[in-house]
mmCIF file of C-alpha atoms in Angstrom:
data_model
loop_
_atom_site.group_PDB
_atom_site.id
_atom_site.type_symbol
_atom_site.label_atom_id
_atom_site.label_comp_id
_atom_site.label_asym_id
_atom_site.label_seq_id
_atom_site.Cartn_x
_atom_site.Cartn_y
_atom_site.Cartn_z
ATOM 1 C CA MET A 1 -23.760 -32.766 -110.680
ATOM 2 C CA PRO A 2 -23.991 -33.263 -106.904
ATOM 3 C CA ARG A 3 -25.865 -36.291 -105.656
ATOM 4 C CA ALA A 4 -26.932 -37.443 -102.234
ATOM 5 C CA LEU A 5 -24.120 -38.525 -99.952
ATOM 6 C CA SER A 6 -24.882 -42.126 -99.092
ATOM 7 C CA PRO A 7 -23.217 -44.728 -96.864
ATOM 8 C CA GLU A 8 -22.300 -46.589 -100.059
ATOM 9 C CA ILE A 9 -20.240 -43.634 -101.398
ATOM 10 C CA VAL A 10 -18.422 -43.325 -98.062
ATOM 11 C CA GLU A 11 -17.753 -47.067 -97.924
ATOM 12 C CA ARG A 12 -16.509 -47.221 -101.532
ATOM 13 C CA SER A 13 -14.236 -44.197 -101.117
ATOM 14 C CA LEU A 14 -12.705 -45.566 -97.911
ATOM 15 C CA THR A 15 -12.323 -49.088 -99.309
ATOM 16 C CA VAL A 16 -10.553 -47.888 -102.469
ATOM 17 C CA THR A 17 -8.253 -45.639 -100.440
ATOM 18 C CA LEU A 18 -7.289 -48.374 -97.994
ATOM 19 C CA GLU A 19 -6.642 -50.875 -100.786
ATOM 20 C CA ASP A 20 -4.729 -48.590 -103.156
ATOM 21 C CA ALA A 21 -2.701 -46.607 -100.637
ATOM 22 C CA ALA A 22 -2.181 -49.005 -97.753
ATOM 23 C CA PHE A 23 -2.791 -52.459 -99.271
ATOM 24 C CA VAL A 24 -5.398 -53.163 -96.614
ATOM 25 C CA PHE A 25 -8.549 -55.091 -97.449
ATOM 26 C CA VAL A 26 -11.848 -54.357 -95.747
ATOM 27 C CA GLU A 27 -15.342 -55.783 -95.732
ATOM 28 C CA SER A 28 -18.677 -54.523 -94.545
ATOM 29 C CA SER A 29 -19.371 -55.338 -90.936
ATOM 30 C CA PRO A 30 -22.998 -54.938 -89.746
ATOM 31 C CA PRO A 31 -25.474 -53.567 -92.322
ATOM 32 C CA HIS A 32 -25.567 -49.805 -92.796
ATOM 33 C CA ALA A 33 -27.940 -48.154 -90.398
ATOM 34 C CA ALA A 34 -28.523 -44.609 -89.287
ATOM 35 C CA PRO A 35 -27.676 -44.752 -85.581
ATOM 36 C CA THR A 36 -29.992 -43.251 -83.054
ATOM 37 C CA GLU A 37 -28.815 -42.118 -79.666
ATOM 38 C CA SER A 38 -30.211 -45.214 -77.975
ATOM 39 C CA GLU A 39 -29.021 -47.624 -80.673
ATOM 40 C CA ALA A 40 -25.586 -46.143 -81.350
ATOM 41 C CA PRO A 41 -23.151 -49.061 -81.361
ATOM 42 C CA GLU A 42 -20.269 -48.753 -78.949
ATOM 43 C CA LEU A 43 -16.954 -49.047 -80.779
ATOM 44 C CA SER A 44 -15.140 -48.698 -77.496
ATOM 45 C CA ALA A 45 -16.968 -51.592 -75.893
ATOM 46 C CA GLY A 46 -15.414 -54.968 -75.161
ATOM 47 C CA ASP A 47 -11.776 -55.312 -76.132
ATOM 48 C CA LEU A 48 -11.538 -51.820 -77.637
ATOM 49 C CA PRO A 49 -11.064 -49.402 -74.751
ATOM 50 C CA ALA A 50 -11.226 -45.717 -75.759
ATOM 51 C CA ALA A 51 -7.576 -45.378 -74.767
ATOM 52 C CA ASP A 52 -6.670 -47.534 -77.781
ATOM 53 C CA LEU A 53 -8.607 -45.567 -80.383
ATOM 54 C CA ILE A 54 -7.571 -42.936 -82.917
ATOM 55 C CA ALA A 55 -10.136 -40.560 -84.439
ATOM 56 C CA ALA A 56 -9.802 -38.112 -87.323
ATOM 57 C CA ASP A 57 -12.237 -35.436 -88.583
ATOM 58 C CA LEU A 58 -12.164 -33.511 -91.849
ATOM 59 C CA SER A 59 -14.601 -31.031 -93.364
ATOM 60 C CA ILE A 60 -15.611 -30.722 -97.005
ATOM 61 C CA ARG A 61 -17.058 -27.311 -97.907
ATOM 62 C CA GLY A 62 -18.732 -26.826 -101.283
ATOM 63 C CA PRO A 63 -22.184 -26.749 -102.891
ATOM 64 C CA GLN A 64 -22.963 -29.324 -100.211
ATOM 65 C CA SER A 65 -20.893 -29.709 -97.075
ATOM 66 C CA CYS A 66 -20.195 -32.350 -94.494
ATOM 67 C CA THR A 67 -17.712 -33.512 -91.909
ATOM 68 C CA LEU A 68 -16.246 -36.985 -92.205
ATOM 69 C CA SER A 69 -14.962 -38.810 -89.143
ATOM 70 C CA LEU A 70 -12.927 -41.985 -88.954
ATOM 71 C CA VAL A 71 -12.447 -44.024 -85.773
ATOM 72 C CA VAL A 72 -10.005 -46.938 -85.729
ATOM 73 C CA PRO A 73 -8.111 -48.996 -83.148
ATOM 74 C CA ARG A 74 -4.589 -47.715 -82.525
ATOM 75 C CA GLY A 75 -3.147 -51.022 -83.795
ATOM 76 C CA PHE A 76 -4.783 -50.361 -87.157
ATOM 77 C CA GLY A 77 -3.254 -46.875 -87.258
ATOM 78 C CA VAL A 78 0.171 -48.451 -86.753
ATOM 79 C CA LEU A 79 -0.517 -50.953 -89.555
ATOM 80 C CA LEU A 80 -1.599 -48.122 -91.878
ATOM 81 C CA ALA A 81 1.553 -46.140 -91.093
ATOM 82 C CA ALA A 82 3.744 -49.188 -91.708
ATOM 83 C CA ASN A 83 2.116 -49.964 -95.056
ATOM 84 C CA LEU A 84 2.092 -46.343 -96.248
ATOM 85 C CA MET A 85 5.742 -45.832 -95.325
ATOM 86 C CA GLY A 86 6.973 -49.273 -96.347
ATOM 87 C CA VAL A 87 8.377 -50.171 -92.917
ATOM 88 C CA ALA A 88 7.747 -53.101 -90.567
ATOM 89 C CA PRO A 89 4.635 -52.796 -88.343
ATOM 90 C CA ASP A 90 6.804 -53.219 -85.246
ATOM 91 C CA SER A 91 9.171 -50.413 -86.222
ATOM 92 C CA PRO A 92 9.235 -47.308 -84.007
ATOM 93 C CA ASP A 93 8.590 -45.173 -87.120
ATOM 94 C CA ALA A 94 5.227 -46.900 -87.692
ATOM 95 C CA ASP A 95 4.215 -46.422 -84.064
ATOM 96 C CA GLN A 96 5.136 -42.721 -84.133
ATOM 97 C CA ALA A 97 3.303 -42.127 -87.418
ATOM 98 C CA ALA A 98 0.032 -43.889 -86.471
ATOM 99 C CA LEU A 99 -1.972 -40.686 -85.902
ATOM 100 C CA ASP A 100 -0.568 -38.994 -89.006
ATOM 101 C CA ALA A 101 -1.404 -42.088 -91.080
ATOM 102 C CA VAL A 102 -5.048 -42.122 -89.962
ATOM 103 C CA GLY A 103 -5.349 -38.412 -90.804
ATOM 104 C CA GLU A 104 -3.833 -38.954 -94.238
ATOM 105 C CA ILE A 105 -6.101 -41.904 -95.009
ATOM 106 C CA LEU A 106 -9.095 -39.714 -94.129
ATOM 107 C CA ASN A 107 -7.658 -36.932 -96.301
ATOM 108 C CA MET A 108 -7.347 -39.270 -99.317
ATOM 109 C CA THR A 109 -10.798 -40.742 -98.670
ATOM 110 C CA SER A 110 -12.304 -37.246 -98.577
ATOM 111 C CA GLY A 111 -10.740 -36.304 -101.920
ATOM 112 C CA THR A 112 -12.132 -39.425 -103.577
ATOM 113 C CA LEU A 113 -15.495 -38.967 -101.889
ATOM 114 C CA ALA A 114 -15.814 -35.284 -102.848
ATOM 115 C CA GLU A 115 -15.251 -36.129 -106.509
ATOM 116 C CA HIS A 116 -17.919 -38.858 -106.509
ATOM 117 C CA TRP A 117 -20.358 -36.910 -104.361
ATOM 118 C CA LEU A 118 -20.076 -33.349 -105.700
ATOM 119 C CA GLY A 119 -19.077 -34.170 -109.278
ATOM 120 C CA ASN A 120 -15.936 -33.641 -111.353
ATOM 121 C CA GLY A 121 -16.229 -29.919 -111.988
ATOM 122 C CA ALA A 122 -17.458 -28.878 -108.550
ATOM 123 C CA SER A 123 -15.599 -26.248 -106.593
ATOM 124 C CA TYR A 124 -14.994 -27.243 -102.998
ATOM 125 C CA GLU A 125 -12.402 -27.013 -100.244
ATOM 126 C CA LEU A 126 -11.022 -29.897 -98.237
ATOM 127 C CA GLY A 127 -10.157 -29.059 -94.645
ATOM 128 C CA THR A 128 -7.141 -30.263 -92.719
ATOM 129 C CA PRO A 129 -7.508 -33.518 -90.790
ATOM 130 C CA VAL A 130 -7.847 -33.057 -87.027
ATOM 131 C CA VAL A 131 -6.614 -36.189 -85.264
ATOM 132 C CA THR A 132 -7.168 -37.188 -81.643
ATOM 133 C CA ALA A 133 -6.267 -40.286 -79.663
ATOM 134 C CA GLY A 134 -6.751 -41.974 -76.339
ATOM 135 C CA ALA A 135 -9.159 -40.460 -73.849
ATOM 136 C CA ASP A 136 -9.937 -37.557 -76.210
ATOM 137 C CA VAL A 137 -11.750 -39.958 -78.567
ATOM 138 C CA GLN A 138 -15.461 -40.102 -77.808
ATOM 139 C CA PRO A 139 -17.055 -42.557 -80.277
ATOM 140 C CA ALA A 140 -20.506 -42.283 -78.722
ATOM 141 C CA ALA A 141 -20.472 -38.469 -79.049
ATOM 142 C CA LEU A 142 -19.339 -38.719 -82.680
ATOM 143 C CA GLN A 143 -22.056 -41.260 -83.450
ATOM 144 C CA SER A 144 -24.783 -39.255 -81.797
ATOM 145 C CA ARG A 145 -24.186 -36.279 -84.100
ATOM 146 C CA ALA A 146 -23.498 -38.358 -87.227
ATOM 147 C CA THR A 147 -26.056 -38.472 -90.018
ATOM 148 C CA PHE A 148 -24.963 -42.042 -90.676
ATOM 149 C CA THR A 149 -22.187 -44.447 -89.720
ATOM 150 C CA VAL A 150 -20.468 -47.045 -91.913
ATOM 151 C CA HIS A 151 -19.070 -50.115 -90.164
ATOM 152 C CA LEU A 152 -16.191 -52.014 -91.732
ATOM 153 C CA LEU A 153 -13.804 -54.747 -90.686
ATOM 154 C CA ALA A 154 -10.192 -54.547 -91.913
ATOM 155 C CA GLU A 155 -7.902 -57.540 -92.291
ATOM 156 C CA ASP A 156 -10.454 -59.660 -90.379
ATOM 157 C CA ALA A 157 -9.257 -58.017 -87.186
ATOM 158 C CA TYR A 158 -9.804 -54.282 -86.929
ATOM 159 C CA PRO A 159 -13.278 -52.698 -86.629
ATOM 160 C CA ILE A 160 -13.487 -49.319 -88.387
ATOM 161 C CA GLN A 161 -16.218 -46.694 -88.206
ATOM 162 C CA ALA A 162 -16.621 -43.928 -90.773
ATOM 163 C CA MET A 163 -19.192 -41.277 -89.909
ATOM 164 C CA ALA A 164 -20.664 -38.480 -92.023
ATOM 165 C CA SER A 165 -22.263 -35.407 -90.483
ATOM 166 C CA PHE A 166 -24.020 -33.015 -92.822
ATOM 167 C CA ALA A 167 -23.904 -29.285 -92.371
ATOM 168 C CA PRO A 168 -27.624 -28.529 -91.883
ATOM 169 C CA GLU A 169 -27.554 -25.222 -93.758
ATOM 170 C CA THR A 170 -26.373 -26.872 -96.991
ATOM 171 C CA CYS A 171 -27.851 -30.365 -96.807
ATOM 172 C CA ALA A 172 -31.309 -29.813 -95.371
ATOM 173 C CA MET B 1 22.144 -40.379 -114.714
ATOM 174 C CA ALA B 2 20.878 -40.341 -111.136
ATOM 175 C CA TYR B 3 18.111 -37.825 -110.462
ATOM 176 C CA GLU B 4 18.084 -35.511 -107.449
ATOM 177 C CA VAL B 5 14.541 -35.465 -106.068
ATOM 178 C CA LEU B 6 12.688 -33.141 -103.688
ATOM 179 C CA VAL B 7 9.523 -34.332 -101.887
ATOM 180 C CA VAL B 8 7.379 -31.580 -100.328
ATOM 181 C CA ASP B 9 4.559 -32.528 -97.939
ATOM 182 C CA ASP B 10 3.686 -31.575 -94.372
ATOM 183 C CA SER B 11 3.013 -35.236 -93.544
ATOM 184 C CA LYS B 12 6.101 -37.298 -92.753
ATOM 185 C CA THR B 13 4.071 -40.416 -93.585
ATOM 186 C CA ILE B 14 3.222 -39.147 -97.063
ATOM 187 C CA ARG B 15 6.819 -38.039 -97.698
ATOM 188 C CA ALA B 16 7.888 -41.609 -96.871
ATOM 189 C CA MET B 17 5.131 -43.028 -99.092
ATOM 190 C CA VAL B 18 6.129 -40.852 -102.064
ATOM 191 C CA LYS B 19 9.805 -41.664 -101.482
ATOM 192 C CA LYS B 20 8.981 -45.390 -101.450
ATOM 193 C CA SER B 21 7.002 -45.022 -104.697
ATOM 194 C CA ILE B 22 9.879 -43.143 -106.347
ATOM 195 C CA MET B 23 12.262 -45.939 -105.393
ATOM 196 C CA LEU B 24 9.828 -48.542 -106.788
ATOM 197 C CA SER B 25 9.339 -46.572 -110.020
ATOM 198 C CA GLY B 26 12.621 -47.744 -111.475
ATOM 199 C CA LEU B 27 13.904 -44.181 -111.587
ATOM 200 C CA GLU B 28 17.640 -43.934 -111.027
ATOM 201 C CA VAL B 29 17.650 -41.800 -107.891
ATOM 202 C CA GLY B 30 20.588 -39.943 -106.410
ATOM 203 C CA GLU B 31 19.493 -38.219 -103.233
ATOM 204 C CA VAL B 32 15.919 -37.619 -102.069
ATOM 205 C CA PHE B 33 15.498 -34.344 -100.159
ATOM 206 C CA GLU B 34 12.453 -33.589 -98.017
ATOM 207 C CA ALA B 35 10.625 -30.380 -97.127
ATOM 208 C CA ALA B 36 7.517 -29.894 -94.958
ATOM 209 C CA ASN B 37 6.198 -26.843 -96.863
ATOM 210 C CA GLY B 38 6.854 -24.550 -99.822
ATOM 211 C CA ARG B 39 9.172 -22.268 -97.886
ATOM 212 C CA GLU B 40 11.469 -25.112 -96.883
ATOM 213 C CA ALA B 41 11.350 -26.375 -100.465
ATOM 214 C CA LEU B 42 12.487 -23.020 -101.871
ATOM 215 C CA GLU B 43 15.366 -22.987 -99.414
ATOM 216 C CA ILE B 44 16.557 -26.402 -100.625
ATOM 217 C CA LEU B 45 16.039 -25.382 -104.268
ATOM 218 C CA SER B 46 18.205 -22.300 -103.706
ATOM 219 C CA GLN B 47 21.064 -24.390 -102.348
ATOM 220 C CA ARG B 48 21.352 -27.306 -104.800
ATOM 221 C CA TRP B 49 20.239 -28.583 -108.156
ATOM 222 C CA ILE B 50 17.031 -30.636 -108.072
ATOM 223 C CA ASP B 51 15.866 -32.573 -111.144
ATOM 224 C CA ILE B 52 12.234 -33.066 -110.167
ATOM 225 C CA VAL B 53 9.905 -31.856 -107.373
ATOM 226 C CA PHE B 54 6.939 -33.789 -105.953
ATOM 227 C CA ALA B 55 4.686 -31.481 -103.930
ATOM 228 C CA ASP B 56 1.373 -31.546 -102.095
ATOM 229 C CA VAL B 57 -1.144 -28.687 -102.459
ATOM 230 C CA HIS B 58 -2.325 -28.126 -98.875
ATOM 231 C CA MET B 59 0.556 -27.277 -96.549
ATOM 232 C CA PRO B 60 1.055 -24.706 -93.785
ATOM 233 C CA ASP B 61 3.268 -21.596 -94.231
ATOM 234 C CA MET B 62 3.528 -21.884 -98.031
ATOM 235 C CA ASN B 63 1.227 -24.223 -99.955
ATOM 236 C CA GLY B 64 1.866 -26.052 -103.219
ATOM 237 C CA ILE B 65 0.230 -23.423 -105.419
ATOM 238 C CA GLU B 66 2.354 -20.664 -103.849
ATOM 239 C CA LEU B 67 5.467 -22.810 -104.283
ATOM 240 C CA VAL B 68 4.767 -23.344 -107.977
ATOM 241 C CA GLU B 69 4.019 -19.614 -108.407
ATOM 242 C CA ALA B 70 7.359 -18.731 -106.805
ATOM 243 C CA MET B 71 9.225 -21.255 -108.958
ATOM 244 C CA SER B 72 7.544 -19.977 -112.131
ATOM 245 C CA LYS B 73 8.885 -16.442 -111.427
ATOM 246 C CA ASP B 74 12.473 -17.656 -111.006
ATOM 247 C CA SER B 75 14.569 -17.839 -114.193
ATOM 248 C CA VAL B 76 16.332 -21.029 -113.048
ATOM 249 C CA LEU B 77 13.625 -22.841 -111.096
ATOM 250 C CA VAL B 78 11.034 -22.373 -113.851
ATOM 251 C CA SER B 79 12.705 -25.240 -115.730
ATOM 252 C CA VAL B 80 12.492 -27.735 -112.838
ATOM 253 C CA PRO B 81 9.568 -30.131 -113.429
ATOM 254 C CA VAL B 82 6.968 -30.175 -110.655
ATOM 255 C CA VAL B 83 4.576 -33.062 -110.096
ATOM 256 C CA ILE B 84 1.698 -32.434 -107.704
ATOM 257 C CA VAL B 85 0.742 -35.395 -105.492
ATOM 258 C CA SER B 86 -2.485 -34.525 -103.709
ATOM 259 C CA SER B 87 -5.847 -35.733 -102.430
ATOM 260 C CA ASP B 88 -7.355 -32.476 -103.687
ATOM 261 C CA ARG B 89 -9.322 -33.204 -106.875
ATOM 262 C CA ASN B 90 -10.818 -29.731 -107.137
ATOM 263 C CA GLN B 91 -10.648 -29.014 -110.880
ATOM 264 C CA GLU B 92 -10.167 -25.263 -110.299
ATOM 265 C CA HIS B 93 -6.994 -25.965 -108.337
ATOM 266 C CA ILE B 94 -5.753 -28.472 -110.936
ATOM 267 C CA ASN B 95 -6.376 -25.992 -113.796
ATOM 268 C CA LYS B 96 -4.554 -23.219 -111.951
ATOM 269 C CA LEU B 97 -1.544 -25.447 -111.307
ATOM 270 C CA GLN B 98 -1.458 -26.547 -114.948
ATOM 271 C CA GLU B 99 -1.550 -22.902 -116.060
ATOM 272 C CA LEU B 100 1.444 -22.296 -113.809
ATOM 273 C CA GLY B 101 3.371 -25.033 -115.603
ATOM 274 C CA VAL B 102 2.940 -28.076 -113.356
ATOM 275 C CA ARG B 103 3.976 -31.126 -115.388
ATOM 276 C CA ALA B 104 1.596 -33.687 -113.890
ATOM 277 C CA TYR B 105 -1.006 -34.155 -111.194
ATOM 278 C CA ILE B 106 -1.097 -37.475 -109.339
ATOM 279 C CA LYS B 107 -4.268 -37.970 -107.325
ATOM 280 C CA LYS B 108 -3.947 -39.780 -104.014
ATOM 281 C CA PRO B 109 -4.526 -42.638 -103.499
ATOM 282 C CA PHE B 110 -2.399 -43.850 -106.389
ATOM 283 C CA LYS B 111 -1.156 -47.235 -107.491
ATOM 284 C CA PRO B 112 2.647 -47.639 -107.739
ATOM 285 C CA GLU B 113 2.450 -48.402 -111.480
ATOM 286 C CA SER B 114 0.589 -45.174 -112.288
ATOM 287 C CA PHE B 115 3.170 -43.239 -110.288
ATOM 288 C CA ARG B 116 5.980 -44.904 -112.264
ATOM 289 C CA ASP B 117 4.348 -44.066 -115.619
ATOM 290 C CA VAL B 118 3.942 -40.387 -114.714
ATOM 291 C CA VAL B 119 7.526 -40.067 -113.469
ATOM 292 C CA LYS B 120 8.966 -41.633 -116.611
ATOM 293 C CA ASP B 121 6.847 -39.414 -118.856
ATOM 294 C CA CYS B 122 7.877 -36.292 -116.945
ATOM 295 C CA LEU B 123 11.566 -36.954 -117.201
ATOM 296 C CA THR B 124 11.578 -37.996 -120.834
ATOM 297 C CA LYS B 125 9.315 -35.226 -122.159
ATOM 298 C CA LYS B 126 10.235 -31.567 -122.020
ATOM 299 C CA GLU B 127 6.657 -30.378 -121.752
ATOM 300 C CA GLY B 128 3.567 -31.619 -119.900
ATOM 301 C CA CYS B 129 3.223 -35.327 -119.197
#
């Protein structure tokens, strides 16, 4: 039985995925809030220039549909790759796999989320993660079209934003 | 006996993650072969004996369901156990793969101990695990 997609479901799905797959522990950062255009927090502000960000998008299409987006600092992508692959964070393999790792974490999160959100027996299709990095990442644009944004802090060091955008025709 | 293993996933990161989990499972492993899609997997399967296949569902060129379908139509490959390792929890897809003879379905993310249990069951039982 489908239920409303809430920030709590997104946060739980992402937290479980990061802990089980990548051995990374996260905590809530600021309280959940639906960002408005004027209030949208700037992930790229301060010591996080856009050039150091990785973003991934993935669509879930079913009885209800949405697009999930994940924005993380590049250093966190490298850490994810290292932990997923079982190599040292300073290894060239981890650096090369940073974008792939962020896409795969979003893919796993979406599978967990779809099950909790749409129910066990629901028929749905997961899309393929689309990953961008550097100047192509536009956190403010992602936030402005997001229905809500979840803010997390990983390993006491890396700010993470997970955004959900509903497809209006299915989630009105 | 050392098992010859084939890991099929379009993500190099996930292939490395599955390979790491296989090594941690306690399974006596010979060589671990890698393929980025079903087509590459069939090519490897046609060239050498593989004891167990770990495959994703969503892959370009030939996906996991098409790979299992092709293996189920081959008189030799039909006996090779296939374990699906996927983020896809769509029950329709899982049912279809089980009907095609897939031995087990590991949902990502998984804990290393659950991976180990499934692998041991698959290699000790002749039928589903």
